[in-house]
mmCIF file of C-alpha atoms in Angstrom:
data_model
loop_
_atom_site.group_PDB
_atom_site.id
_atom_site.type_symbol
_atom_site.label_atom_id
_atom_site.label_comp_id
_atom_site.label_asym_id
_atom_site.label_seq_id
_atom_site.Cartn_x
_atom_site.Cartn_y
_atom_site.Cartn_z
ATOM 1 C CA GLU A 1 0.101 -0.212 0.695
ATOM 2 C CA THR A 2 1.708 2.839 -0.837
ATOM 3 C CA GLY A 3 -1.358 5.621 -0.146
ATOM 4 C CA VAL A 4 1.202 7.781 2.688
ATOM 5 C CA THR A 5 4.438 6.612 2.848
ATOM 6 C CA GLN A 6 7.043 8.446 4.776
ATOM 7 C CA THR A 7 10.897 8.012 5.086
ATOM 8 C CA PRO A 8 13.290 7.473 7.056
ATOM 9 C CA ARG A 9 11.277 4.248 8.454
ATOM 10 C CA HIS A 10 14.224 4.237 10.632
ATOM 11 C CA LEU A 11 16.163 6.917 12.379
ATOM 12 C CA VAL A 12 19.240 7.256 15.355
ATOM 13 C CA MET A 13 20.511 10.519 16.159
ATOM 14 C CA GLY A 14 22.500 11.878 17.578
ATOM 15 C CA MET A 15 21.069 15.031 21.140
ATOM 16 C CA THR A 16 22.852 17.646 19.044
ATOM 17 C CA ASN A 17 22.034 16.659 15.826
ATOM 18 C CA LYS A 18 18.991 17.591 13.004
ATOM 19 C CA LYS A 19 17.095 15.673 11.153
ATOM 20 C CA SER A 20 13.967 16.086 9.305
ATOM 21 C CA LEU A 21 10.772 13.678 8.818
ATOM 22 C CA LYS A 22 8.922 13.211 5.375
ATOM 23 C CA CYS A 23 5.658 12.407 5.067
ATOM 24 C CA GLU A 24 3.962 12.324 1.489
ATOM 25 C CA GLN A 25 0.092 11.427 0.677
ATOM 26 C CA HIS A 26 -1.114 9.673 -2.916
ATOM 27 C CA LEU A 27 -4.449 10.164 -1.672
ATOM 28 C CA GLY A 28 -5.826 13.765 -2.643
ATOM 29 C CA HIS A 29 -5.992 14.433 0.861
ATOM 30 C CA ASN A 30 -6.306 17.997 2.090
ATOM 31 C CA ALA A 31 -5.011 17.363 5.473
ATOM 32 C CA MET A 32 -2.441 14.943 7.269
ATOM 33 C CA TYR A 33 -1.171 15.031 10.907
ATOM 34 C CA TRP A 34 1.830 14.084 12.818
ATOM 35 C CA TYR A 35 1.563 11.563 16.017
ATOM 36 C CA LYS A 36 3.588 9.882 18.453
ATOM 37 C CA GLN A 37 3.920 6.013 20.005
ATOM 38 C CA SER A 38 5.219 5.518 22.704
ATOM 39 C CA ALA A 39 5.758 1.943 24.349
ATOM 40 C CA LYS A 40 2.504 0.907 26.394
ATOM 41 C CA LYS A 41 1.188 4.754 25.383
ATOM 42 C CA PRO A 42 -1.546 5.820 22.650
ATOM 43 C CA LEU A 43 -1.244 7.873 20.218
ATOM 44 C CA GLU A 44 -0.808 11.739 21.115
ATOM 45 C CA LEU A 45 -1.257 13.768 18.094
ATOM 46 C CA MET A 46 0.792 16.546 17.790
ATOM 47 C CA PHE A 47 0.496 18.922 14.833
ATOM 48 C CA VAL A 48 -2.282 19.042 11.881
ATOM 49 C CA TYR A 49 -2.202 20.708 8.520
ATOM 50 C CA SER A 50 -5.973 21.675 6.823
ATOM 51 C CA LEU A 51 -4.833 22.358 3.438
ATOM 52 C CA GLU A 52 -1.184 23.080 4.557
ATOM 53 C CA GLU A 53 -2.340 25.284 7.583
ATOM 54 C CA ARG A 54 -1.315 24.451 10.944
ATOM 55 C CA VAL A 55 -4.885 24.144 12.324
ATOM 56 C CA GLU A 56 -3.396 22.412 16.166
ATOM 57 C CA ASN A 57 -0.602 21.540 18.020
ATOM 58 C CA ASN A 58 -1.031 20.230 21.081
ATOM 59 C CA SER A 59 1.798 21.506 23.228
ATOM 60 C CA VAL A 60 4.213 20.218 21.838
ATOM 61 C CA PRO A 61 7.612 21.141 22.499
ATOM 62 C CA SER A 62 9.525 23.760 19.942
ATOM 63 C CA ARG A 63 12.093 21.054 19.063
ATOM 64 C CA PHE A 64 9.814 19.715 17.224
ATOM 65 C CA SER A 65 9.700 21.540 13.845
ATOM 66 C CA PRO A 66 6.378 21.100 11.696
ATOM 67 C CA GLU A 67 5.917 22.170 8.101
ATOM 68 C CA CYS A 68 3.378 21.511 5.521
ATOM 69 C CA PRO A 69 4.229 23.068 2.084
ATOM 70 C CA ASN A 70 1.787 22.026 0.306
ATOM 71 C CA SER A 71 -0.806 19.442 0.258
ATOM 72 C CA SER A 72 0.806 16.074 -0.321
ATOM 73 C CA HIS A 73 3.950 16.951 1.898
ATOM 74 C CA LEU A 74 3.987 17.077 5.744
ATOM 75 C CA PHE A 75 7.512 17.770 7.784
ATOM 76 C CA LEU A 76 8.556 16.785 10.775
ATOM 77 C CA HIS A 77 12.053 18.602 11.842
ATOM 78 C CA LEU A 78 13.841 17.611 14.404
ATOM 79 C CA HIS A 79 17.069 19.762 16.759
ATOM 80 C CA THR A 80 18.100 18.392 20.025
ATOM 81 C CA LEU A 81 16.508 16.153 20.472
ATOM 82 C CA GLN A 82 15.930 13.774 24.343
ATOM 83 C CA PRO A 83 15.714 10.013 24.908
ATOM 84 C CA GLU A 84 12.213 10.663 25.637
ATOM 85 C CA ASP A 85 11.453 11.333 22.551
ATOM 86 C CA SER A 86 12.151 7.790 20.986
ATOM 87 C CA ALA A 87 9.250 6.963 19.792
ATOM 88 C CA LEU A 88 8.071 5.990 16.092
ATOM 89 C CA TYR A 89 6.131 8.961 14.535
ATOM 90 C CA LEU A 90 3.698 8.311 12.521
ATOM 91 C CA CYS A 91 2.139 10.826 10.208
ATOM 92 C CA ALA A 92 -1.670 10.064 8.414
ATOM 93 C CA SER A 93 -3.959 11.796 6.435
ATOM 94 C CA SER A 94 -7.833 12.539 6.119
ATOM 95 C CA GLN A 95 -10.365 14.225 3.633
ATOM 96 C CA ASP A 96 -10.641 17.247 4.526
ATOM 97 C CA ALA A 97 -9.427 17.844 8.983
ATOM 98 C CA GLY A 98 -13.227 16.990 10.470
ATOM 99 C CA SER A 99 -14.918 14.807 12.715
ATOM 100 C CA GLY A 100 -17.402 12.808 10.797
ATOM 101 C CA ILE A 101 -16.618 9.851 9.623
ATOM 102 C CA GLU A 102 -16.011 10.346 6.427
ATOM 103 C CA ASP A 103 -12.439 12.293 7.358
ATOM 104 C CA THR A 104 -11.562 9.083 8.319
ATOM 105 C CA GLN A 105 -7.470 9.026 8.997
ATOM 106 C CA TYR A 106 -5.030 6.910 6.329
ATOM 107 C CA PHE A 107 -1.761 6.020 8.908
ATOM 108 C CA GLY A 108 1.783 6.070 7.093
ATOM 109 C CA PRO A 109 4.288 3.209 8.311
ATOM 110 C CA GLY A 110 5.739 5.523 10.509
ATOM 111 C CA THR A 111 9.539 6.668 11.576
ATOM 112 C CA ARG A 112 11.134 4.534 14.773
ATOM 113 C CA LEU A 113 13.247 7.087 16.343
ATOM 114 C CA THR A 114 16.196 5.881 18.124
ATOM 115 C CA VAL A 115 17.877 9.531 20.465
ATOM 116 C CA LEU A 116 21.454 8.134 21.324
ATOM 117 C CA ARG B 1 -9.403 10.206 33.143
ATOM 118 C CA LYS B 2 -8.980 8.847 29.970
ATOM 119 C CA GLU B 3 -10.640 10.362 27.499
ATOM 120 C CA VAL B 4 -10.676 6.661 25.667
ATOM 121 C CA GLU B 5 -10.394 3.223 28.069
ATOM 122 C CA GLN B 6 -9.924 -0.041 27.085
ATOM 123 C CA ASP B 7 -9.143 -3.492 28.554
ATOM 124 C CA PRO B 8 -5.676 -4.684 27.129
ATOM 125 C CA GLY B 9 -5.213 -8.054 27.430
ATOM 126 C CA PRO B 10 -4.037 -9.481 26.745
ATOM 127 C CA PHE B 11 -6.888 -12.528 25.066
ATOM 128 C CA ASN B 12 -4.951 -15.696 23.969
ATOM 129 C CA VAL B 13 -8.527 -17.327 22.350
ATOM 130 C CA PRO B 14 -8.174 -20.366 20.200
ATOM 131 C CA GLU B 15 -8.612 -20.950 16.420
ATOM 132 C CA GLY B 16 -12.296 -20.631 15.817
ATOM 133 C CA ALA B 17 -13.402 -18.316 18.896
ATOM 134 C CA THR B 18 -16.220 -15.126 19.548
ATOM 135 C CA VAL B 19 -14.054 -13.003 21.181
ATOM 136 C CA ALA B 20 -15.035 -8.984 22.261
ATOM 137 C CA PHE B 21 -13.542 -5.768 23.000
ATOM 138 C CA ASN B 22 -15.026 -3.302 24.971
ATOM 139 C CA CYS B 23 -14.178 0.235 24.867
ATOM 140 C CA THR B 24 -15.223 3.185 26.789
ATOM 141 C CA TYR B 25 -15.147 6.677 25.675
ATOM 142 C CA SER B 26 -15.322 10.089 28.490
ATOM 143 C CA ASN B 27 -17.088 12.884 26.762
ATOM 144 C CA SER B 28 -20.312 13.129 25.469
ATOM 145 C CA ALA B 29 -19.866 14.792 23.189
ATOM 146 C CA SER B 30 -17.146 12.030 20.900
ATOM 147 C CA GLN B 31 -18.776 12.124 17.614
ATOM 148 C CA SER B 32 -17.602 9.769 14.888
ATOM 149 C CA PHE B 33 -15.825 6.553 16.340
ATOM 150 C CA PHE B 34 -13.703 3.879 14.405
ATOM 151 C CA TRP B 35 -11.808 0.476 15.580
ATOM 152 C CA TYR B 36 -8.752 0.492 14.184
ATOM 153 C CA ARG B 37 -5.750 -2.046 13.712
ATOM 154 C CA GLN B 38 -2.266 -1.895 13.937
ATOM 155 C CA ASP B 39 0.529 -5.310 14.023
ATOM 156 C CA CYS B 40 3.456 -5.853 15.693
ATOM 157 C CA ARG B 41 5.754 -2.527 14.447
ATOM 158 C CA LYS B 42 4.390 -1.304 12.482
ATOM 159 C CA GLU B 43 1.353 1.292 10.952
ATOM 160 C CA PRO B 44 -2.746 1.217 12.678
ATOM 161 C CA LYS B 45 -4.994 0.556 9.611
ATOM 162 C CA LEU B 46 -8.584 1.609 9.916
ATOM 163 C CA LEU B 47 -10.434 -2.390 10.503
ATOM 164 C CA MET B 48 -13.946 0.303 10.455
ATOM 165 C CA SER B 49 -16.307 3.334 11.221
ATOM 166 C CA VAL B 50 -18.946 2.880 14.289
ATOM 167 C CA TYR B 51 -22.027 3.394 13.083
ATOM 168 C CA SER B 52 -25.423 4.352 15.484
ATOM 169 C CA SER B 53 -27.088 1.138 14.693
ATOM 170 C CA GLY B 54 -23.916 -0.957 14.651
ATOM 171 C CA ASN B 55 -22.318 -2.218 11.765
ATOM 172 C CA GLU B 56 -20.697 -5.802 10.457
ATOM 173 C CA ASP B 57 -18.725 -6.246 8.676
ATOM 174 C CA GLY B 58 -17.252 -10.713 7.776
ATOM 175 C CA ARG B 59 -16.469 -11.761 10.975
ATOM 176 C CA PHE B 60 -16.415 -8.163 12.377
ATOM 177 C CA THR B 61 -19.895 -6.406 13.682
ATOM 178 C CA ALA B 62 -18.975 -3.032 16.010
ATOM 179 C CA GLN B 63 -22.116 -1.707 18.350
ATOM 180 C CA LEU B 64 -22.265 1.914 19.720
ATOM 181 C CA ASN B 65 -23.492 2.780 23.411
ATOM 182 C CA ARG B 66 -24.490 6.775 23.570
ATOM 183 C CA ALA B 67 -25.921 7.015 26.574
ATOM 184 C CA SER B 68 -23.264 3.510 28.615
ATOM 185 C CA GLN B 69 -20.554 5.791 26.002
ATOM 186 C CA TYR B 70 -19.232 1.893 24.860
ATOM 187 C CA ILE B 71 -18.196 0.809 21.970
ATOM 188 C CA SER B 72 -17.799 -3.236 21.130
ATOM 189 C CA LEU B 73 -16.204 -5.147 18.219
ATOM 190 C CA LEU B 74 -17.266 -8.651 18.179
ATOM 191 C CA ILE B 75 -14.866 -10.333 16.573
ATOM 192 C CA ARG B 76 -17.045 -14.567 15.493
ATOM 193 C CA ASP B 77 -14.282 -17.366 13.812
ATOM 194 C CA SER B 78 -11.323 -15.972 14.664
ATOM 195 C CA LYS B 79 -8.250 -16.628 12.422
ATOM 196 C CA LEU B 80 -5.244 -16.438 12.823
ATOM 197 C CA SER B 81 -4.880 -13.336 11.400
ATOM 198 C CA ASP B 82 -6.425 -12.085 13.022
ATOM 199 C CA SER B 83 -3.854 -11.317 15.800
ATOM 200 C CA ALA B 84 -2.533 -7.682 16.204
ATOM 201 C CA THR B 85 -3.597 -5.229 18.454
ATOM 202 C CA TYR B 86 -7.676 -3.670 18.326
ATOM 203 C CA LEU B 87 -7.354 -0.002 19.127
ATOM 204 C CA CYS B 88 -10.459 2.049 19.961
ATOM 205 C CA VAL B 89 -10.153 5.382 18.643
ATOM 206 C CA VAL B 90 -13.453 8.227 19.408
ATOM 207 C CA ASN B 91 -13.125 11.819 17.875
ATOM 208 C CA LEU B 92 -13.804 14.322 19.795
ATOM 209 C CA PRO B 93 -14.939 18.000 18.206
ATOM 210 C CA THR B 94 -12.748 20.031 19.659
ATOM 211 C CA GLY B 95 -11.637 21.729 16.986
ATOM 212 C CA ALA B 96 -9.692 20.363 13.972
ATOM 213 C CA ASN B 97 -10.030 16.016 13.673
ATOM 214 C CA ASN B 98 -8.674 15.573 17.107
ATOM 215 C CA LEU B 99 -8.555 11.489 16.878
ATOM 216 C CA PHE B 100 -8.353 9.769 20.749
ATOM 217 C CA PHE B 101 -7.428 6.460 20.815
ATOM 218 C CA GLY B 102 -7.294 3.696 23.392
ATOM 219 C CA THR B 103 -4.042 2.182 24.465
ATOM 220 C CA GLY B 104 -5.028 -0.923 22.604
ATOM 221 C CA THR B 105 -6.445 -4.439 23.218
ATOM 222 C CA ARG B 106 -3.534 -7.310 22.338
ATOM 223 C CA LEU B 107 -5.846 -10.231 20.862
ATOM 224 C CA THR B 108 -3.287 -13.469 20.112
ATOM 225 C CA VAL B 109 -5.326 -16.400 18.019
ATOM 226 C CA ILE B 110 -3.908 -19.808 18.797
ATOM 227 C CA PRO B 111 -3.274 -22.503 16.268
#
């Protein structure tokens, strides 16, 4: 399935590094999301973009910086991360950023991030 | 209180068994409901949306009880390939498409 793709699939970085995660959706959707999934915790919504505008930021530390240059691409720029930021970072997209069943979210395969 | 609560399991059932998962949600204003399935080290995938009147898709049946604020998933005739974590997901009308996920219920179907 190639509806939502993410690169890289795995990333190991030091606390002083700067890296970026990339997400691309091929579904013609207007909304894109970043989630964090840590071990034994539910998925946590980080950011929501609708038509390239950020519409939600769930109190995410500034060391995570999202960018949405167009409705098909979403980036998460990382800098000075902490070991507790190690997690699976999932991108998702939906037709629109509404709350109805028609705006079902579809997930990419995720980037497994390890911060040393 | 968590927005969405699920029994984490694990549920270990033999092939062919019927298994049911329940999930409760705390916000009565929740608008839409889903079950997602997540295989080990993979992304969540939509299993089914949950409609007010209940809905069925093959061996899977989802029910919604708004008065008691719970959602259920019934799997009949379990297959080995049903082994996964099942995530209960609730969409709150708090701004943009704001999904709240349960921690998931782990199912293992045993030969």
